[in-house]
N, C-alpha and C. Protein backbone atom coordinates (compact mmCIF):
# COMPACT_ATOMS: atom_id res chain seq x y z
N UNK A 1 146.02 130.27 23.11
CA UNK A 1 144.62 130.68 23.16
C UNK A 1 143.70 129.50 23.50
N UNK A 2 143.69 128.60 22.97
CA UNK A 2 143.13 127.19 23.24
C UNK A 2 143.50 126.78 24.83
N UNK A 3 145.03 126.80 24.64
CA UNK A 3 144.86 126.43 26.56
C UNK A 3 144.08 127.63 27.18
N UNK A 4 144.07 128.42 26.89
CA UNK A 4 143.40 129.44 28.18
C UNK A 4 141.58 128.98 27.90
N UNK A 5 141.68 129.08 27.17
CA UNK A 5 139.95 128.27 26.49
C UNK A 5 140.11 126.80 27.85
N UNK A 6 140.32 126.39 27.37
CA UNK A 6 140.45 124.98 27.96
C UNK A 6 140.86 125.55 29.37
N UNK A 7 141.32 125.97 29.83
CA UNK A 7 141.21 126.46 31.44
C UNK A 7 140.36 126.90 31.99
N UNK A 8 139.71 128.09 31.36
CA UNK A 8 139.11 128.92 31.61
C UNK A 8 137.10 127.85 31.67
N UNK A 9 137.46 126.54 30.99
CA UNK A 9 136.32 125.70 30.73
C UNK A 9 136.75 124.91 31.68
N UNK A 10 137.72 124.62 32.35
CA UNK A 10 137.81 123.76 33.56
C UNK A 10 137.53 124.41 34.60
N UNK A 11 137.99 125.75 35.23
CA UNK A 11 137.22 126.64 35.95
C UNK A 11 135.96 126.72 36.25
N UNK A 12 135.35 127.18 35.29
CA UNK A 12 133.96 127.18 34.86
C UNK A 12 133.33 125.91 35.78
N UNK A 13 133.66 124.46 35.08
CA UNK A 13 133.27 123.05 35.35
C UNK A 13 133.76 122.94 36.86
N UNK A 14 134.91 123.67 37.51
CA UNK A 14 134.85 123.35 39.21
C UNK A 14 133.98 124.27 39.85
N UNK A 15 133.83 125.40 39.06
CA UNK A 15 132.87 126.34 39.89
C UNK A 15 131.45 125.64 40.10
N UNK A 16 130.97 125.31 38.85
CA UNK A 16 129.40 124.31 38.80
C UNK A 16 129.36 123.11 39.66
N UNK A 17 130.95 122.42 39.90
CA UNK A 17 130.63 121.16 40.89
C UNK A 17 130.63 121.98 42.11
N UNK A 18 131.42 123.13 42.41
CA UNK A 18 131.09 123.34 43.67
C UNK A 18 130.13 123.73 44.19
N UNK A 19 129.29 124.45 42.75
CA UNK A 19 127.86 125.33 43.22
C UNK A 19 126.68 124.09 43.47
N UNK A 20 127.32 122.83 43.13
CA UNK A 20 126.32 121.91 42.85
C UNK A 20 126.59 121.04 44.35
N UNK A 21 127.69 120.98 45.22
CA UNK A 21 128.08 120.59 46.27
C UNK A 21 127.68 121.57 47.08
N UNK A 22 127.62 123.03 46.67
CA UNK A 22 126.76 123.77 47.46
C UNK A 22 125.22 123.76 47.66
N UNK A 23 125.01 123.38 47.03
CA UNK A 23 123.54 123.14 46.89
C UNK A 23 123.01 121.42 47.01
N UNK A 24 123.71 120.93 47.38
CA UNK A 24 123.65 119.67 47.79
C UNK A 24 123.53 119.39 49.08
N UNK A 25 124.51 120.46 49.89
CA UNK A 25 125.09 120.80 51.11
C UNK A 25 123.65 121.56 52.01
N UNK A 26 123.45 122.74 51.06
CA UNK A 26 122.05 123.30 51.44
C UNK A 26 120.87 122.42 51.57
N UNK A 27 120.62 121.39 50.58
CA UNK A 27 119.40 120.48 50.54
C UNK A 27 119.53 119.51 51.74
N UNK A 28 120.92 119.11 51.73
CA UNK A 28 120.57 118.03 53.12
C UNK A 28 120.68 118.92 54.56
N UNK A 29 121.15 119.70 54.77
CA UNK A 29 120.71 121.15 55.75
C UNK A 29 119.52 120.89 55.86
N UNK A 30 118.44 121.07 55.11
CA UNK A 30 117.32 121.78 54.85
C UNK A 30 116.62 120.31 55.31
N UNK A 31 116.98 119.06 55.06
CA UNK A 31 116.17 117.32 54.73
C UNK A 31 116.72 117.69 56.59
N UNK A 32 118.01 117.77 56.87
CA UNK A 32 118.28 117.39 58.15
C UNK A 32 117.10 118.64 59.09
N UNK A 33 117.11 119.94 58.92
CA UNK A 33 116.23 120.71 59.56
C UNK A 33 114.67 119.80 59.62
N UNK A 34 114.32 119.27 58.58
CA UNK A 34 113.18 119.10 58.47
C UNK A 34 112.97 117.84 58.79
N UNK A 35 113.41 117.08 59.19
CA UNK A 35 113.97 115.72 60.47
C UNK A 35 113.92 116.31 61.29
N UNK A 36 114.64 116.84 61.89
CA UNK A 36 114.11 117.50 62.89
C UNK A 36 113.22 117.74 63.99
N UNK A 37 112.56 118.78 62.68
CA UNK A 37 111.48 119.68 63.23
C UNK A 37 110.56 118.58 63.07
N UNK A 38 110.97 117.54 62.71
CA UNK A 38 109.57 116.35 62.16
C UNK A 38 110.10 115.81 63.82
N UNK A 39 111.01 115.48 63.97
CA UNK A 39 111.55 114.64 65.17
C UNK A 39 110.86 115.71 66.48
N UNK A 40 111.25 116.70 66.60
CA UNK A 40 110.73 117.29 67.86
C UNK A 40 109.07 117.49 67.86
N UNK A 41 108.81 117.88 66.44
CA UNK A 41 106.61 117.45 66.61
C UNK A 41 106.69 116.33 67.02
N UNK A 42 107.11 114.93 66.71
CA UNK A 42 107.44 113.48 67.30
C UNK A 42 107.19 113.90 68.87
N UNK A 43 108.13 114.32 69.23
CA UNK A 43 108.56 114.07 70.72
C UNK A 43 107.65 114.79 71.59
N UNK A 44 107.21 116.01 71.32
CA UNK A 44 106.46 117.42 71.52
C UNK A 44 105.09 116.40 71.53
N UNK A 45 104.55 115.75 70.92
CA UNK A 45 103.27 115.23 70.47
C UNK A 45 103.29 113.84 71.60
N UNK A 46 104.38 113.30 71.55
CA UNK A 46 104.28 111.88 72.39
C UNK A 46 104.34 112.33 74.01
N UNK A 47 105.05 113.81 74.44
CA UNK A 47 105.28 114.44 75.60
C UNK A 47 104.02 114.65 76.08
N UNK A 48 103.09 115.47 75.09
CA UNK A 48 101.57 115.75 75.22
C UNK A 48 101.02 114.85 75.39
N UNK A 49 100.62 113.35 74.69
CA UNK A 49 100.08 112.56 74.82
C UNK A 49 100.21 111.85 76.08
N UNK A 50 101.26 111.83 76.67
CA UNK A 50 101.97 111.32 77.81
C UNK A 50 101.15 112.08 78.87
N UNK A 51 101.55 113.31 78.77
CA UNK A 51 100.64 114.29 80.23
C UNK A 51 99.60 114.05 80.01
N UNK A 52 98.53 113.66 78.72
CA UNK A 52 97.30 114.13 78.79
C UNK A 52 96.50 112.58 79.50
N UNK A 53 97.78 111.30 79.18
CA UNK A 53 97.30 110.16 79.86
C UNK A 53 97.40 110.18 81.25
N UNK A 54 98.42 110.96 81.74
CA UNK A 54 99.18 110.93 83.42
C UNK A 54 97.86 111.66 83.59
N UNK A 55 97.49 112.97 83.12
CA UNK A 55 96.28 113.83 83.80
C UNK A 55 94.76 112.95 83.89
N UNK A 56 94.78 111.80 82.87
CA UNK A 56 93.52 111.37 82.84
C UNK A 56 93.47 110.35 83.68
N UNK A 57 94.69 109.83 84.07
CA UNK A 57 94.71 108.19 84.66
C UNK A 57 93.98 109.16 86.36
N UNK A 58 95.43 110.07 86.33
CA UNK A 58 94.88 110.48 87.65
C UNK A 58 93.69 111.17 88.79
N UNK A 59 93.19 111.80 87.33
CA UNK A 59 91.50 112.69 87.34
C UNK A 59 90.99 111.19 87.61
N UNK A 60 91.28 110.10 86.54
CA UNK A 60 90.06 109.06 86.85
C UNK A 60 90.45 108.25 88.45
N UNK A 61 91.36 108.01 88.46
CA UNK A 61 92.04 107.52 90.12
C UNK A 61 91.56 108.42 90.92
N UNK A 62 91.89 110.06 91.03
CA UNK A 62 90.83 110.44 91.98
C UNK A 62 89.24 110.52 92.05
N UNK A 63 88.76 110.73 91.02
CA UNK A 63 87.49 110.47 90.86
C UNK A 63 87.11 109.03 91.54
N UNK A 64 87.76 108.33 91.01
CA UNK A 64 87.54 106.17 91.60
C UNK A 64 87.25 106.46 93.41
N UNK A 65 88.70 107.01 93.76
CA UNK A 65 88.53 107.28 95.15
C UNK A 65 87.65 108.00 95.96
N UNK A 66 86.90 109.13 95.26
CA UNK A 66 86.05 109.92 95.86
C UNK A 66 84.56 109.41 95.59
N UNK A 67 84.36 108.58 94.96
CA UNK A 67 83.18 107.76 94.57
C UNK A 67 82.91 106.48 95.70
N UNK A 68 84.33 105.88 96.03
CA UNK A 68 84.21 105.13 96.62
C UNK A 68 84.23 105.66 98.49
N UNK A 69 85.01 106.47 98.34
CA UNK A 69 84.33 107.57 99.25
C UNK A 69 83.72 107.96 100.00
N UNK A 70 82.93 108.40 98.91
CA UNK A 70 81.33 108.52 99.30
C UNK A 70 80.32 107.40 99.47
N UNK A 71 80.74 106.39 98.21
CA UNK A 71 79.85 105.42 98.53
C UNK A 71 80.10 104.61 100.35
N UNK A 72 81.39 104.40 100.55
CA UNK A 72 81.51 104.29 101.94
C UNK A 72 80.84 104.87 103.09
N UNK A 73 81.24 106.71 102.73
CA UNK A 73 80.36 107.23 103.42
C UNK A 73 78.91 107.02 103.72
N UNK A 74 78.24 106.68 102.72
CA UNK A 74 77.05 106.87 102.11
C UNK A 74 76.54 105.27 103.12
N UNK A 75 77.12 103.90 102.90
CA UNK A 75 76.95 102.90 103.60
C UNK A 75 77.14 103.27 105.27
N UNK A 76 78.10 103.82 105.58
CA UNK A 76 77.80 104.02 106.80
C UNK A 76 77.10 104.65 107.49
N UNK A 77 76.68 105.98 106.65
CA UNK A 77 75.74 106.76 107.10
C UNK A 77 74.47 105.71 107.26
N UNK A 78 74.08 104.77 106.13
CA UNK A 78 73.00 104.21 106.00
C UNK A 78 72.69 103.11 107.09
N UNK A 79 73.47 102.79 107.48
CA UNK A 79 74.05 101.55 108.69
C UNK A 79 73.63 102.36 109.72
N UNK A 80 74.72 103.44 110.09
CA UNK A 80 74.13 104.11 111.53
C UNK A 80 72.83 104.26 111.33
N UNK A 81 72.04 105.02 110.65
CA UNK A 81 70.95 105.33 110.78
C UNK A 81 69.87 104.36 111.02
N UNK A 82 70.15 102.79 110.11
CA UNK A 82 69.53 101.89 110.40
C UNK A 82 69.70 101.39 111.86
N UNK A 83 70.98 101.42 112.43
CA UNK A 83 71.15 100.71 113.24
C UNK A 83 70.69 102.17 114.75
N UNK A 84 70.85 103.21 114.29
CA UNK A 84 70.19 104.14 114.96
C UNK A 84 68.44 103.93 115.26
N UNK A 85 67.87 103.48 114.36
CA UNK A 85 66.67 103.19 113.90
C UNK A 85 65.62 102.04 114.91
N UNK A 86 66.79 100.98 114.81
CA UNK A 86 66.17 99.86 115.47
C UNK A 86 66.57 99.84 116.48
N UNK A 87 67.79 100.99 117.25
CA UNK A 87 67.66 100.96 118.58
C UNK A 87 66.61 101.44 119.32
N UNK A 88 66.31 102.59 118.72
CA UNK A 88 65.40 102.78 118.88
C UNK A 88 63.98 102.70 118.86
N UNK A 89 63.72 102.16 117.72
CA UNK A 89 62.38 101.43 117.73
C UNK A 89 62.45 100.24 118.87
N UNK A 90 63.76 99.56 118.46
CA UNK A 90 63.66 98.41 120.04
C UNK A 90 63.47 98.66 121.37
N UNK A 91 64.06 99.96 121.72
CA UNK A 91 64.26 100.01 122.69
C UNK A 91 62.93 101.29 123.07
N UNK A 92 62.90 102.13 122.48
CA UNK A 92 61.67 103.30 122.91
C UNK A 92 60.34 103.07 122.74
N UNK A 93 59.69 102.54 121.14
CA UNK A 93 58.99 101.99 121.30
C UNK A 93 57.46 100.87 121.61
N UNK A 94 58.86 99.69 122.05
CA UNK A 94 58.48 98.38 122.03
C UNK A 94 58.11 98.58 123.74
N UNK A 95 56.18 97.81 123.58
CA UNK A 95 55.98 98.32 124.98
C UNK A 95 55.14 96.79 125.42
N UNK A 96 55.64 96.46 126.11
CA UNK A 96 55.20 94.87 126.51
C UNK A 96 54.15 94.66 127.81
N UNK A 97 53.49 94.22 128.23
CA UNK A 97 53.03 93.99 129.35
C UNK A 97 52.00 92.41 129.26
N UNK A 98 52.05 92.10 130.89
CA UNK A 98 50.97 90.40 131.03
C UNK A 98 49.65 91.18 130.97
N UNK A 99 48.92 90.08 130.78
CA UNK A 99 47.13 90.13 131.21
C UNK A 99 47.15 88.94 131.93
N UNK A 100 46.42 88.83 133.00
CA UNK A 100 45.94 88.22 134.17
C UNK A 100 46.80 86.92 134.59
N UNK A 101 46.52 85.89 134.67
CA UNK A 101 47.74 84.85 135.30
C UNK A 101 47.99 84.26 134.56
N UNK A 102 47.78 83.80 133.17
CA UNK A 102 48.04 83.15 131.87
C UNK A 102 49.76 83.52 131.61
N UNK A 103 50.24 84.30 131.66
CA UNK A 103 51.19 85.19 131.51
C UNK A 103 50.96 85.59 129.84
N UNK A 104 49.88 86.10 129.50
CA UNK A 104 49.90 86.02 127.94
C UNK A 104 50.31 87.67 127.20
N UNK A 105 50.74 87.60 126.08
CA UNK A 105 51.86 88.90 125.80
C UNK A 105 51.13 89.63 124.60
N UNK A 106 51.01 91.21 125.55
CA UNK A 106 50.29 91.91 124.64
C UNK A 106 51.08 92.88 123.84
N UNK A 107 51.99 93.51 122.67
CA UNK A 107 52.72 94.33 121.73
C UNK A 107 51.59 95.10 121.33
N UNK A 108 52.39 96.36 121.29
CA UNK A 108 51.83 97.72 120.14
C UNK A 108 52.70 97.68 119.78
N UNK A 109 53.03 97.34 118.89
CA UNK A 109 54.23 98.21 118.24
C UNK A 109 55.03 96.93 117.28
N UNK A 110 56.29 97.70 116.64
CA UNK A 110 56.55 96.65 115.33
C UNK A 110 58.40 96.87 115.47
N UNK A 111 58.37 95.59 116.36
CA UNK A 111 59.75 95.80 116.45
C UNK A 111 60.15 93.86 116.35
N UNK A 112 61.04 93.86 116.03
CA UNK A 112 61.35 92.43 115.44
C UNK A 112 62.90 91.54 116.23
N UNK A 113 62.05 91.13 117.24
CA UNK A 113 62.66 90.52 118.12
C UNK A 113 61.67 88.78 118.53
N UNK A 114 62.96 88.01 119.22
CA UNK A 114 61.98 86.73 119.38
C UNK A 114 61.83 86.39 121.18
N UNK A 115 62.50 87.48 121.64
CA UNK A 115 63.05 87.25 123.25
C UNK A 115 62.28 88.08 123.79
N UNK A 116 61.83 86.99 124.28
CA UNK A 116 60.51 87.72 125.67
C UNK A 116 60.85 87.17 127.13
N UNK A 117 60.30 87.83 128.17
CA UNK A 117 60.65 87.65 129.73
C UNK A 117 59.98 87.13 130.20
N UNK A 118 58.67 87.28 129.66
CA UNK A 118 57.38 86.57 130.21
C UNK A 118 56.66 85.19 129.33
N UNK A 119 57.30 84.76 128.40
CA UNK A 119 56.88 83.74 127.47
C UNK A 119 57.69 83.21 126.40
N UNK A 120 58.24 82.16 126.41
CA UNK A 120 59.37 81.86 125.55
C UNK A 120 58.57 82.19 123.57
N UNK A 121 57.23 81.38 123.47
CA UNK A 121 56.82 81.79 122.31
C UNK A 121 56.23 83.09 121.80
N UNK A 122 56.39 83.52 122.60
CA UNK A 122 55.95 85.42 122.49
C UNK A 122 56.69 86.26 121.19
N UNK A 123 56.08 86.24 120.31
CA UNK A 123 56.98 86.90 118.81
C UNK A 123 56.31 88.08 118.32
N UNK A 124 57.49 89.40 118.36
CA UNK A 124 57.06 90.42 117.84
C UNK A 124 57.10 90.42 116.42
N UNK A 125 55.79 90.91 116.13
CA UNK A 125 55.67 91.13 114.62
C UNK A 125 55.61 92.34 114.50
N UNK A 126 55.86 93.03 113.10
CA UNK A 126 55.99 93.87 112.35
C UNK A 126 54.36 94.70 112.07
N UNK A 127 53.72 94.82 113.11
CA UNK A 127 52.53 95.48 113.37
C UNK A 127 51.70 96.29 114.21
N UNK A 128 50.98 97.22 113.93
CA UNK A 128 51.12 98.43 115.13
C UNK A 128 49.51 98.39 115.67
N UNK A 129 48.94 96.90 115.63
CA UNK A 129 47.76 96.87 115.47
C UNK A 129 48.14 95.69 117.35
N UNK A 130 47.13 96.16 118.37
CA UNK A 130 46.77 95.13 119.18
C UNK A 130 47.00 93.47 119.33
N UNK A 131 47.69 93.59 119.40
CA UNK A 131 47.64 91.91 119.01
C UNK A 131 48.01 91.00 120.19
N UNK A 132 46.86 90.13 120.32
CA UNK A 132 46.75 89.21 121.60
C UNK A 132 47.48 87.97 121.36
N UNK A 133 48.61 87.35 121.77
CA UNK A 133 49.32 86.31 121.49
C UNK A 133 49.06 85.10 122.44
């Protein structure tokens, strides 16, 4: 009767280590799931962060380029037009003529040049007023 006591209490004591290896078994399951799922938010989060830098570098790189762009555009437009500008003012105009045998140089107009045909010191100024040189 005692041995079966005493068996029946060793039984008992392997069933509890195993329920306790079962549940040991379950907890690091559960530590390893939750590594994991900690590891893939990790990766999931650094993946995101990653695109959201690739999307920003490149929004700002194209943006850089279309700024500069334009500002290019924007200089050349400003160039031609200037240089559209003073061809025309130079050339349409700028209206020269002598008075009597002096060869002396009369301008209307405001165009900014130092080369004259009829007088080496002959200088156009920037004025739309008569001016006897």
């Amino acid at each position: 009767m005692v041995m079966l006591l005493l068996l029946l209490l060793l039984l008992l004591l392997l069933l509890l280590l195993l329920l306790l290896l079962l549940l040991l078994l379950l907890l690091l399951l559960l530590l390893q799931l939750l590594l994991l799922h900690y590891y893939y938010y990790y990766y999931y989060y650094f993946y995101y962060y990653y695109y959201y830098y690739y999307y920003y570098y490149y929004y700002y790189y194209y943006y850089y380029y279309y700024y500069y762009y334009y500002h290019y555009y924007y200089y050349y437009y400003y160039y031609y037009y200037y240089y559209y500008y003073y061809t025309t003012t130079t050339t349409t105009t700028t209206t020269t003529t002598t008075v009597h045998s002096d060869k002396k140089c009369i301008h209307t107009m405001a165009a900014t040049t130092t080369y004259s045909p009829y007088r080496e010191a002959c200088m156009f100024y920037k004025q739309p007023l008569f001016i006897l040189i």
